[in-house]
Amino acid sequence: DTGVSQNPRHKITKRGQNVTFRCDPISEHNRLYWYRQTLGQGPEFLTYFQNEAQLEKSRLLSDRFSAERPKGSFSTLEIQRTEQGDSAMYLCASPTSGRPGELFFGEGSRLTVL
Amino acid sequence: LAKTTQPISMDSYEGQEVNITCSHNNIATNDYITWYQQFPSQGPRFIIQGYKTKVTNEVASLFIPADRKSSTLSLPRVSLSDTAVYYCLVGVSFTGGGNKLTFGTGTQLKVEL
């Protein structure tokens, strides 16, 4: 258990529906990352928060994706009008207070779009 | 960000030492080299990080030559539970830059009896 909690763990939805994932990071850490991972590929960076500010967003992220982190605590990732290509594992990560580049990842939220 | 190249897959047997080499010819002066491990249906897990020479912890060693254009992750006496994908990353700077980690496709290690 890394201390990073993600919900739901699995989500099956129909194309065109909206879905929302939640991440509860390690409480004392002010940075939070979202990644997406498809089968056979490494995790792909989506976005990054420092407290409540979204500091970086991947250019690969379409306008259907939005992420928030109100009050710098938990974060949500919403996908509107889902497409089959959105099927993936969505990972949230919280850095340690030690080494740079050392992230604690949650177990992910697996999305299947039918 | 510096690109990394590592073998797609490797096979080994229990009790053997496994060495996974990663090439990163364009590594920047300030970059660390970081390795992650990932099991199916789990998020990646940090294994080890280094800047130069050799780093050792309770699970692995990391060898980095003087030119830093490659690195080798060494797993001593692997077991079946070491079957996983291993990712080599560069681009995290100790000066505070490189906030995001860029993963490649990794090396699928399969350990057999």
XYZ file of N, CA and C in Angstrom:
681
model
N 0.839 -1.196 0.000
C 0.000 0.000 0.000
C 0.879 1.254 0.000
N 0.735 2.070 -1.064
C 1.578 3.256 -1.193
C 0.999 4.448 -0.485
N -0.241 4.378 -0.041
C -0.885 5.524 0.578
C -1.638 6.378 -0.428
N -1.579 6.039 -1.707
C -2.325 6.743 -2.743
C -3.547 5.888 -3.086
N -4.714 6.459 -2.897
C -5.955 5.715 -3.082
C -6.703 6.208 -4.315
N -7.172 5.275 -5.141
C -7.903 5.644 -6.346
C -9.239 4.916 -6.384
N -10.241 5.659 -6.836
C -11.584 5.089 -6.955
C -12.291 5.640 -8.200
N -13.128 4.816 -8.841
C -13.268 3.389 -8.612
C -12.091 2.625 -9.200
N -11.922 1.392 -8.842
C -10.839 0.597 -9.403
C -11.160 0.146 -10.821
N -12.416 -0.067 -11.068
C -12.836 -0.491 -12.406
C -14.093 0.275 -12.784
N -14.170 0.661 -14.047
C -15.335 1.360 -14.553
C -15.600 0.899 -15.979
N -16.824 0.411 -16.202
C -17.239 0.051 -17.556
C -18.341 1.008 -17.951
N -18.197 1.610 -19.105
C -19.182 2.581 -19.526
C -19.443 2.448 -21.024
N -20.517 3.050 -21.442
C -20.819 3.053 -22.868
C -20.242 4.293 -23.513
N -19.884 4.175 -24.741
C -19.360 5.308 -25.503
C -20.305 6.496 -25.421
N -19.726 7.654 -25.176
C -20.523 8.862 -25.097
C -20.871 9.292 -23.678
N -20.687 8.394 -22.733
C -20.973 8.732 -21.342
C -19.787 9.467 -20.712
N -20.066 10.170 -19.630
C -19.008 10.845 -18.864
C -18.586 9.956 -17.693
N -17.324 9.994 -17.375
C -16.823 9.245 -16.215
C -15.902 10.150 -15.398
N -15.843 9.874 -14.117
C -14.981 10.640 -13.217
C -14.220 9.688 -12.312
N -12.930 9.930 -12.190
C -12.069 9.159 -11.294
C -11.565 10.074 -10.183
N -11.371 9.463 -9.029
C -10.895 10.236 -7.888
C -9.575 9.672 -7.389
N -8.704 10.587 -6.945
C -7.417 10.197 -6.371
C -7.253 10.912 -5.039
N -6.939 10.160 -4.013
C -6.584 10.713 -2.713
C -5.098 10.460 -2.494
N -4.279 11.498 -2.607
C -2.826 11.301 -2.517
C -2.357 11.220 -1.069
N -1.071 11.036 -0.925
C -0.461 11.074 0.398
C -0.674 12.478 0.952
N -1.223 12.591 2.126
C -1.781 13.853 2.614
C -0.773 14.996 2.716
N 0.454 14.705 3.044
C 1.376 15.820 3.261
C 2.091 16.279 1.999
N 1.774 15.632 0.862
C 2.473 15.967 -0.370
C 1.649 16.926 -1.220
N 2.268 17.998 -1.683
C 1.509 19.013 -2.409
C 1.487 18.778 -3.917
N 2.260 17.845 -4.413
C 2.237 17.568 -5.846
C 1.458 16.287 -6.135
N 0.785 16.295 -7.282
C -0.035 15.150 -7.679
C 0.023 15.010 -9.188
N 0.145 13.788 -9.652
C 0.278 13.503 -11.081
C -0.821 12.533 -11.533
N -1.256 12.711 -12.777
C -2.121 11.728 -13.436
C -1.380 11.180 -14.653
N -1.459 9.861 -14.800
C -0.901 9.167 -15.952
C -1.986 8.247 -16.539
N -1.790 7.911 -17.803
C -2.672 6.947 -18.462
C -1.800 5.846 -19.047
N -2.284 4.609 -18.930
C -1.507 3.495 -19.449
C -2.398 2.542 -20.235
N -2.020 2.302 -21.482
C -2.716 1.320 -22.301
C -1.900 0.042 -22.361
N -2.533 -1.023 -22.777
C -1.921 -2.345 -22.745
C -0.619 -2.391 -23.536
N 0.423 -2.856 -22.888
C 1.713 -3.017 -23.558
C 2.541 -1.756 -23.646
N 2.041 -0.666 -23.102
C 2.761 0.601 -23.144
C 3.111 1.055 -21.740
N 4.105 1.906 -21.640
C 4.409 2.503 -20.357
C 3.410 3.602 -20.020
N 3.371 4.013 -18.777
C 2.473 5.112 -18.389
C 2.793 6.385 -19.161
N 1.746 7.096 -19.539
C 1.870 8.336 -20.308
C 1.403 9.494 -19.438
N 2.221 10.506 -19.337
C 1.909 11.668 -18.505
C 0.682 12.390 -19.038
N -0.256 12.743 -18.130
C -1.433 13.517 -18.506
C -1.375 14.934 -17.952
N -1.209 15.043 -16.633
C -1.236 16.350 -16.016
C -0.603 16.297 -14.632
N -0.329 17.494 -14.112
C 0.421 17.620 -12.867
C -0.104 18.814 -12.078
N -0.293 18.639 -10.776
C -0.743 19.702 -9.885
C 0.304 19.998 -8.816
N 0.409 21.275 -8.513
C 1.135 21.716 -7.324
C 0.081 22.394 -6.462
N -0.251 21.755 -5.354
C -1.423 22.181 -4.556
C -2.642 22.181 -5.474
N -3.389 23.288 -5.541
C -4.598 23.287 -6.364
C -4.336 23.750 -7.785
N -3.132 24.178 -8.072
C -2.802 24.717 -9.387
C -2.374 23.607 -10.350
N -3.020 23.581 -11.495
C -2.646 22.631 -12.545
C -1.514 23.256 -13.343
N -0.295 22.798 -13.143
C 0.873 23.449 -13.703
C 1.251 22.950 -15.091
N 0.880 21.742 -15.408
C 1.255 21.215 -16.710
C 0.202 20.221 -17.180
N -0.053 20.282 -18.479
C -1.043 19.392 -19.070
C -0.497 18.886 -20.388
N -0.573 17.608 -20.608
C -0.042 17.039 -21.830
C -0.798 17.564 -23.045
N -0.035 17.824 -24.122
C -0.676 18.262 -25.357
C -1.498 17.137 -25.979
N -1.227 15.932 -25.535
C -1.971 14.789 -26.051
C -3.356 14.680 -25.427
N -3.596 15.457 -24.389
C -4.860 15.396 -23.672
C -5.907 16.233 -24.397
N -6.985 15.574 -24.838
C -8.002 16.318 -25.573
C -8.833 17.172 -24.622
N -9.659 18.036 -25.206
C -10.517 18.915 -24.411
C -11.583 18.150 -23.658
N -11.764 16.889 -23.955
C -12.772 16.091 -23.244
C -12.281 15.701 -21.848
N -10.994 15.886 -21.631
C -10.405 15.531 -20.340
C -10.253 16.796 -19.489
N -10.646 16.683 -18.236
C -10.416 17.796 -17.317
C -10.069 17.235 -15.947
N -9.163 17.909 -15.299
C -8.739 17.486 -13.969
C -8.805 18.666 -13.029
N -9.145 18.368 -11.788
C -9.221 19.399 -10.766
C -8.607 18.892 -9.478
N -8.199 19.826 -8.672
C -7.702 19.479 -7.346
C -8.103 20.592 -6.375
N -9.358 20.605 -5.998
C -9.845 21.664 -5.108
C -9.155 21.620 -3.750
N -8.737 22.766 -3.307
C -8.111 22.906 -1.992
C -6.817 22.105 -1.871
N -6.273 21.689 -2.963
C -4.997 20.990 -2.928
C -5.010 19.661 -2.220
N -6.187 19.045 -2.151
C -6.246 17.748 -1.465
C -6.443 16.640 -2.490
N -7.643 16.061 -2.539
C -7.904 15.013 -3.517
C -8.000 15.635 -4.913
N -7.957 14.769 -5.922
C -8.062 15.237 -7.298
C -9.082 14.375 -8.038
N -9.718 14.986 -9.029
C -10.615 14.238 -9.900
C -10.188 14.405 -11.340
N -10.384 13.343 -12.101
C -10.131 13.348 -13.535
C -11.433 12.964 -14.209
N -11.957 13.877 -15.009
C -13.221 13.624 -15.695
C -12.976 13.469 -17.186
N -13.632 12.501 -17.765
C -13.594 12.307 -19.211
C -15.017 12.453 -19.723
N -15.226 13.406 -20.589
C -16.559 13.620 -21.153
C -16.666 12.927 -22.509
N -17.873 12.492 -22.801
C -18.167 11.871 -24.109
C -17.120 10.807 -24.440
N -17.029 9.826 -23.576
C -15.983 8.820 -23.713
C -16.003 8.146 -25.077
N -14.811 7.769 -25.510
C -14.616 7.041 -26.762
C -13.905 5.729 -26.436
N -13.981 4.781 -27.350
C -13.346 3.498 -27.105
C -11.841 3.641 -26.899
N -11.261 4.618 -27.538
C -9.828 4.853 -27.392
C -9.423 5.362 -26.011
N -10.413 5.727 -25.204
C -10.115 6.171 -23.837
C -9.928 4.994 -22.898
N -10.228 3.808 -23.348
C -10.053 2.610 -22.514
C -8.595 2.472 -22.123
N -8.340 2.474 -20.839
C -6.962 2.459 -20.338
C -6.998 2.359 -18.822
N -5.807 2.268 -18.255
C -5.655 2.379 -16.797
C -5.248 3.813 -16.504
N -5.938 4.469 -15.590
C -5.625 5.839 -15.213
C -4.970 5.804 -13.831
N -3.742 6.284 -13.803
C -2.918 6.192 -12.602
C -2.689 7.562 -11.982
N -2.762 7.599 -10.681
C -2.473 8.808 -9.928
C -1.196 8.564 -9.135
N -0.391 9.598 -8.972
C 0.874 9.427 -8.254
C 1.162 10.629 -7.386
N 1.817 10.350 -6.289
C 2.188 11.377 -5.330
C 3.679 11.224 -5.063
N 4.450 12.301 -5.103
C 5.891 12.151 -4.909
C 6.245 11.940 -3.446
N 7.413 11.369 -3.242
C 7.933 11.266 -1.880
C 8.566 12.607 -1.526
N 8.895 12.774 -0.322
C 9.557 14.002 0.097
C 11.066 13.866 -0.011
N 11.498 12.711 -0.536
C 12.931 12.464 -0.624
C 13.481 12.661 -2.017
N 13.791 11.564 -2.693
C 14.429 11.638 -3.999
C 13.525 12.260 -5.059
N 14.102 13.137 -5.911
C 13.330 13.622 -7.061
C 13.069 12.466 -8.008
N 11.905 12.433 -8.603
C 11.578 11.358 -9.532
C 11.081 10.117 -8.861
N 10.944 10.114 -7.557
C 10.399 8.951 -6.869
C 8.936 9.227 -6.564
N 8.078 8.531 -7.284
C 6.643 8.704 -7.123
C 6.017 7.461 -6.507
N 5.015 7.674 -5.676
C 4.172 6.590 -5.205
C 2.928 6.576 -6.091
N 2.717 5.476 -6.776
C 1.554 5.347 -7.638
C 0.436 4.614 -6.910
N -0.801 5.027 -7.197
C -1.940 4.256 -6.757
C -2.093 3.026 -7.625
N -3.094 2.208 -7.315
C -3.294 0.971 -8.074
C -4.069 1.218 -9.366
N -4.515 2.423 -9.557
C -5.120 2.768 -10.833
C -6.611 2.549 -10.909
N -7.202 3.205 -11.871
C -8.624 3.028 -12.200
C -8.692 2.558 -13.642
N -9.214 1.354 -13.816
C -9.277 0.798 -15.179
C -10.596 1.157 -15.824
N -10.509 1.812 -16.968
C -11.697 2.226 -17.714
C -11.864 1.362 -18.951
N -13.059 0.836 -19.115
C -13.420 0.112 -20.338
C -14.611 0.817 -20.969
N -14.421 1.271 -22.193
C -15.491 1.950 -22.926
C -16.022 1.011 -23.998
N -17.297 0.687 -23.891
C -17.892 -0.273 -24.835
C -18.453 0.429 -26.076
N 13.411 15.897 -23.478
C 13.774 14.858 -22.532
C 14.580 13.784 -23.251
N 15.574 13.266 -22.558
C 16.411 12.239 -23.142
C 15.595 10.979 -23.382
N 15.827 10.332 -24.538
C 15.130 9.107 -24.855
C 15.920 7.930 -24.306
N 15.210 6.892 -23.899
C 15.862 5.693 -23.399
C 15.546 4.517 -24.304
N 16.474 3.595 -24.408
C 16.289 2.367 -25.180
C 16.671 1.192 -24.310
N 15.763 0.241 -24.191
C 16.025 -0.948 -23.402
C 15.412 -2.144 -24.115
N 15.898 -3.363 -23.803
C 15.357 -4.544 -24.486
C 13.876 -4.714 -24.180
N 13.158 -5.226 -25.148
C 11.723 -5.417 -24.973
C 11.437 -6.497 -23.942
N 12.229 -7.555 -23.965
C 11.980 -8.661 -23.041
C 13.269 -9.383 -22.682
N 13.240 -10.063 -21.543
C 14.347 -10.892 -21.094
C 13.775 -12.077 -20.335
N 14.466 -13.204 -20.444
C 14.067 -14.410 -19.713
C 15.185 -14.823 -18.780
N 14.825 -15.360 -17.634
C 15.828 -15.835 -16.693
C 15.244 -16.976 -15.877
N 16.081 -17.554 -15.025
C 15.656 -18.629 -14.142
C 15.864 -18.203 -12.701
N 15.109 -18.798 -11.839
C 15.242 -18.487 -10.410
C 16.676 -18.668 -9.945
N 17.118 -17.760 -9.108
C 18.454 -17.839 -8.551
C 19.527 -17.180 -9.388
N 19.201 -16.809 -10.618
C 20.173 -16.158 -11.489
C 20.234 -14.651 -11.205
N 21.335 -14.056 -11.613
C 21.449 -12.605 -11.592
C 20.982 -12.074 -12.948
N 20.177 -11.044 -12.915
C 19.664 -10.456 -14.151
C 20.182 -9.026 -14.287
N 20.702 -8.732 -15.453
C 21.181 -7.374 -15.747
C 20.392 -6.805 -16.918
N 19.742 -5.691 -16.694
C 18.980 -5.020 -17.747
C 19.690 -3.710 -18.045
N 20.095 -3.551 -19.297
C 20.833 -2.353 -19.705
C 19.931 -1.378 -20.432
N 20.121 -0.136 -20.154
C 19.341 0.940 -20.766
C 20.304 1.946 -21.393
N 20.015 2.342 -22.611
C 20.822 3.361 -23.291
C 20.125 4.701 -23.214
N 20.893 5.725 -22.894
C 20.342 7.094 -22.837
C 21.433 8.049 -23.286
N 21.677 8.055 -24.591
C 22.804 8.797 -25.160
C 22.713 10.296 -24.946
N 21.499 10.827 -24.835
C 21.329 12.282 -24.740
C 21.039 12.743 -23.318
N 21.465 11.995 -22.359
C 21.198 12.375 -20.972
C 21.833 13.722 -20.671
N 21.107 14.546 -19.940
C 21.598 15.877 -19.593
C 22.446 15.824 -18.324
N 23.265 16.824 -18.179
C 24.205 16.857 -17.060
C 23.505 16.734 -15.711
N 22.349 17.346 -15.588
C 21.660 17.373 -14.300
C 20.708 16.203 -14.076
N 20.600 15.304 -15.042
C 19.594 14.241 -14.955
C 20.017 13.088 -14.055
N 19.052 12.611 -13.288
C 19.187 11.343 -12.599
C 18.770 10.207 -13.537
N 19.122 8.983 -13.167
C 18.653 7.770 -13.837
C 17.827 7.001 -12.814
N 16.602 6.701 -13.187
C 15.659 6.108 -12.247
C 15.049 4.857 -12.854
N 14.867 3.834 -12.055
C 14.257 2.579 -12.509
C 13.002 2.293 -11.688
N 11.962 1.848 -12.415
C 10.706 1.449 -11.807
C 10.383 0.006 -12.199
N 9.585 -0.634 -11.353
C 9.099 -1.990 -11.581
C 7.582 -1.937 -11.607
N 6.971 -2.704 -12.504
C 5.517 -2.728 -12.546
C 4.993 -4.143 -12.733
N 4.077 -4.520 -11.835
C 3.370 -5.793 -11.948
C 2.035 -5.539 -12.645
N 1.453 -6.577 -13.236
C 0.161 -6.402 -13.907
C -0.898 -5.830 -12.977
N -1.662 -4.906 -13.485
C -2.783 -4.285 -12.772
C -2.352 -3.519 -11.523
N -1.104 -3.096 -11.490
C -0.627 -2.245 -10.400
C 0.104 -1.051 -10.973
N 0.238 0.000 -10.182
C 1.040 1.129 -10.604
C 2.517 0.814 -10.507
N 3.353 1.539 -11.231
C 4.801 1.330 -11.138
C 5.311 1.580 -9.725
N 6.399 0.898 -9.399
C 6.997 1.040 -8.070
C 8.461 1.399 -8.223
N 8.887 2.437 -7.545
C 10.285 2.888 -7.579
C 11.203 1.779 -7.086
N 12.291 1.548 -7.835
C 13.285 0.564 -7.409
C 14.549 1.248 -6.919
N 15.143 2.075 -7.784
C 16.455 2.615 -7.472
C 16.724 3.833 -8.331
N 17.583 4.698 -7.855
C 17.944 5.905 -8.594
C 19.424 6.199 -8.392
N 20.058 6.732 -9.432
C 21.465 7.072 -9.298
C 21.858 8.186 -10.234
N 23.040 8.726 -10.010
C 23.571 9.766 -10.897
C 24.847 9.277 -11.602
N 25.729 8.660 -10.856
C 26.944 8.112 -11.451
C 27.474 6.966 -10.604
N 28.384 6.242 -11.136
C 29.072 5.079 -10.530
C 28.076 4.010 -10.142
N 28.041 3.632 -8.895
C 27.215 2.500 -8.474
C 26.365 2.868 -7.279
N 25.114 2.403 -7.343
C 24.197 2.571 -6.219
C 23.642 1.196 -5.885
N 23.532 0.897 -4.628
C 22.983 -0.399 -4.202
C 21.979 -0.177 -3.085
N 20.858 -0.891 -3.188
C 19.912 -0.898 -2.078
C 19.522 -2.348 -1.787
N 18.474 -2.524 -1.034
C 18.129 -3.865 -0.571
C 17.569 -4.748 -1.684
N 17.202 -4.189 -2.801
C 16.611 -5.010 -3.853
C 17.417 -5.042 -5.148
N 18.260 -4.056 -5.395
C 18.935 -3.986 -6.682
C 20.201 -3.155 -6.592
N 20.986 -3.245 -7.671
C 22.141 -2.368 -7.845
C 22.002 -1.660 -9.182
N 22.557 -0.485 -9.254
C 22.525 0.313 -10.474
C 23.955 0.713 -10.803
N 24.389 0.318 -11.996
C 25.728 0.618 -12.448
C 25.650 1.678 -13.544
N 26.418 2.741 -13.375
C 26.407 3.846 -14.337
C 27.857 4.143 -14.718
N 28.209 3.982 -15.998
C 29.586 4.265 -16.404
C 29.864 5.760 -16.377
N 31.126 6.093 -16.529
C 31.548 7.487 -16.403
C 30.856 8.410 -17.417
N 30.605 7.929 -18.622
C 29.983 8.805 -19.625
C 28.471 8.923 -19.447
N 27.896 8.111 -18.583
C 26.469 8.137 -18.222
C 25.538 7.921 -19.410
N 26.031 7.410 -20.503
C 25.184 7.196 -21.673
C 24.413 5.886 -21.601
N 24.649 5.125 -20.580
C 23.893 3.895 -20.365
C 23.855 3.618 -18.871
N 23.016 2.684 -18.497
C 22.988 2.234 -17.105
C 22.525 0.789 -17.087
N 22.884 0.081 -16.044
C 22.509 -1.324 -15.936
C 21.882 -1.580 -14.578
N 20.664 -2.070 -14.614
C 19.978 -2.497 -13.401
C 20.336 -3.947 -13.151
N 20.813 -4.258 -11.971
C 21.187 -5.625 -11.637
C 20.293 -6.144 -10.517
N 19.647 -7.261 -10.799
C 18.784 -7.915 -9.804
C 19.451 -9.217 -9.386
N 19.922 -9.313 -8.153
C 20.630 -10.529 -7.721
C 19.649 -11.654 -7.392
N 19.953 -12.839 -7.834
C 19.185 -14.029 -7.425
C 17.679 -13.815 -7.564
N 17.243 -13.668 -8.805
C 15.822 -13.384 -9.038
C 14.960 -14.576 -8.649
N 13.702 -14.267 -8.353
C 12.711 -15.282 -8.060
C 11.519 -15.070 -8.984
N 10.580 -16.006 -8.918
C 9.400 -15.889 -9.769
C 8.691 -14.552 -9.569
N 8.715 -14.044 -8.356
C 8.016 -12.806 -8.022
C 8.670 -11.571 -8.637
N 9.827 -11.728 -9.235
C 10.478 -10.607 -9.929
C 9.997 -10.479 -11.369
N 9.151 -11.392 -11.808
C 8.553 -11.281 -13.141
C 7.709 -10.018 -13.188
N 8.101 -9.099 -14.058
C 7.469 -7.778 -14.091
C 8.036 -7.003 -15.278
N 7.521 -5.803 -15.475
C 8.090 -4.889 -16.464
C 8.967 -3.887 -15.724
N 10.143 -3.641 -16.267
C 11.104 -2.727 -15.660
C 11.328 -1.541 -16.587
N 11.172 -0.348 -16.032
C 11.299 0.879 -16.813
C 12.545 1.659 -16.382
N 13.267 2.141 -17.382
C 14.402 3.030 -17.159
C 13.967 4.443 -17.538
N 14.195 5.402 -16.676
C 13.798 6.782 -16.943
C 14.971 7.723 -16.708
N 15.054 8.733 -17.548
C 15.967 9.844 -17.284
C 15.145 11.129 -17.459
N 15.716 12.226 -17.057
C 15.018 13.487 -17.259
C 14.576 14.130 -15.973
N 14.838 13.493 -14.858
C 14.513 14.125 -13.581
C 15.764 14.818 -13.088
N 15.632 16.107 -12.875
C 16.808 16.904 -12.561
C 16.896 17.213 -11.075
N 18.077 17.105 -10.547
C 18.238 17.452 -9.146
C 18.199 18.960 -8.921
N 18.151 19.715 -10.012
C 18.018 21.160 -9.844
C 16.558 21.564 -9.716
N 15.668 20.596 -9.782
C 14.260 20.900 -9.570
C 13.427 20.890 -10.831
N 14.051 20.775 -11.958
C 13.287 20.702 -13.200
C 12.835 19.291 -13.482
N 12.203 19.077 -14.628
C 11.774 17.739 -15.023
C 10.769 17.165 -14.074
N 9.704 17.902 -13.834
C 8.732 17.440 -12.860
C 7.991 16.193 -13.281
N 7.888 15.934 -14.564
C 7.153 14.757 -14.982
C 8.123 13.649 -15.365
N 7.704 12.431 -15.109
C 8.482 11.272 -15.500
C 7.977 10.764 -16.836
N 8.873 10.462 -17.748
C 8.506 9.926 -19.048
C 8.933 8.471 -19.120
N 7.935 7.603 -19.231
C 8.193 6.170 -19.295
C 8.268 5.721 -20.748
N 9.159 4.773 -21.026
C 9.181 4.113 -22.326
C 8.305 2.882 -22.266
N 8.600 1.904 -23.111
C 7.804 0.678 -23.127
C 8.332 -0.370 -22.157
N 9.528 -0.155 -21.625
C 10.020 -1.039 -20.581
C 10.548 -2.365 -21.068
N 11.080 -3.148 -20.143
C 11.584 -4.500 -20.406
C 10.750 -5.495 -19.618
N 10.128 -6.420 -20.322
C 9.357 -7.472 -19.664
C 10.313 -8.577 -19.245
N 10.508 -8.725 -17.937
C 11.350 -9.796 -17.411
C 10.467 -10.965 -17.009
N 10.814 -12.145 -17.513
C 10.104 -13.364 -17.149
C 11.072 -14.299 -16.449
N 10.734 -14.681 -15.234
C 11.568 -15.589 -14.465
C 10.863 -16.929 -14.361
N 11.603 -17.981 -14.701
C 11.040 -19.323 -14.667
C 11.783 -20.188 -13.650
N 11.159 -21.302 -13.309
C 11.783 -22.238 -12.371
C 12.970 -22.932 -13.008
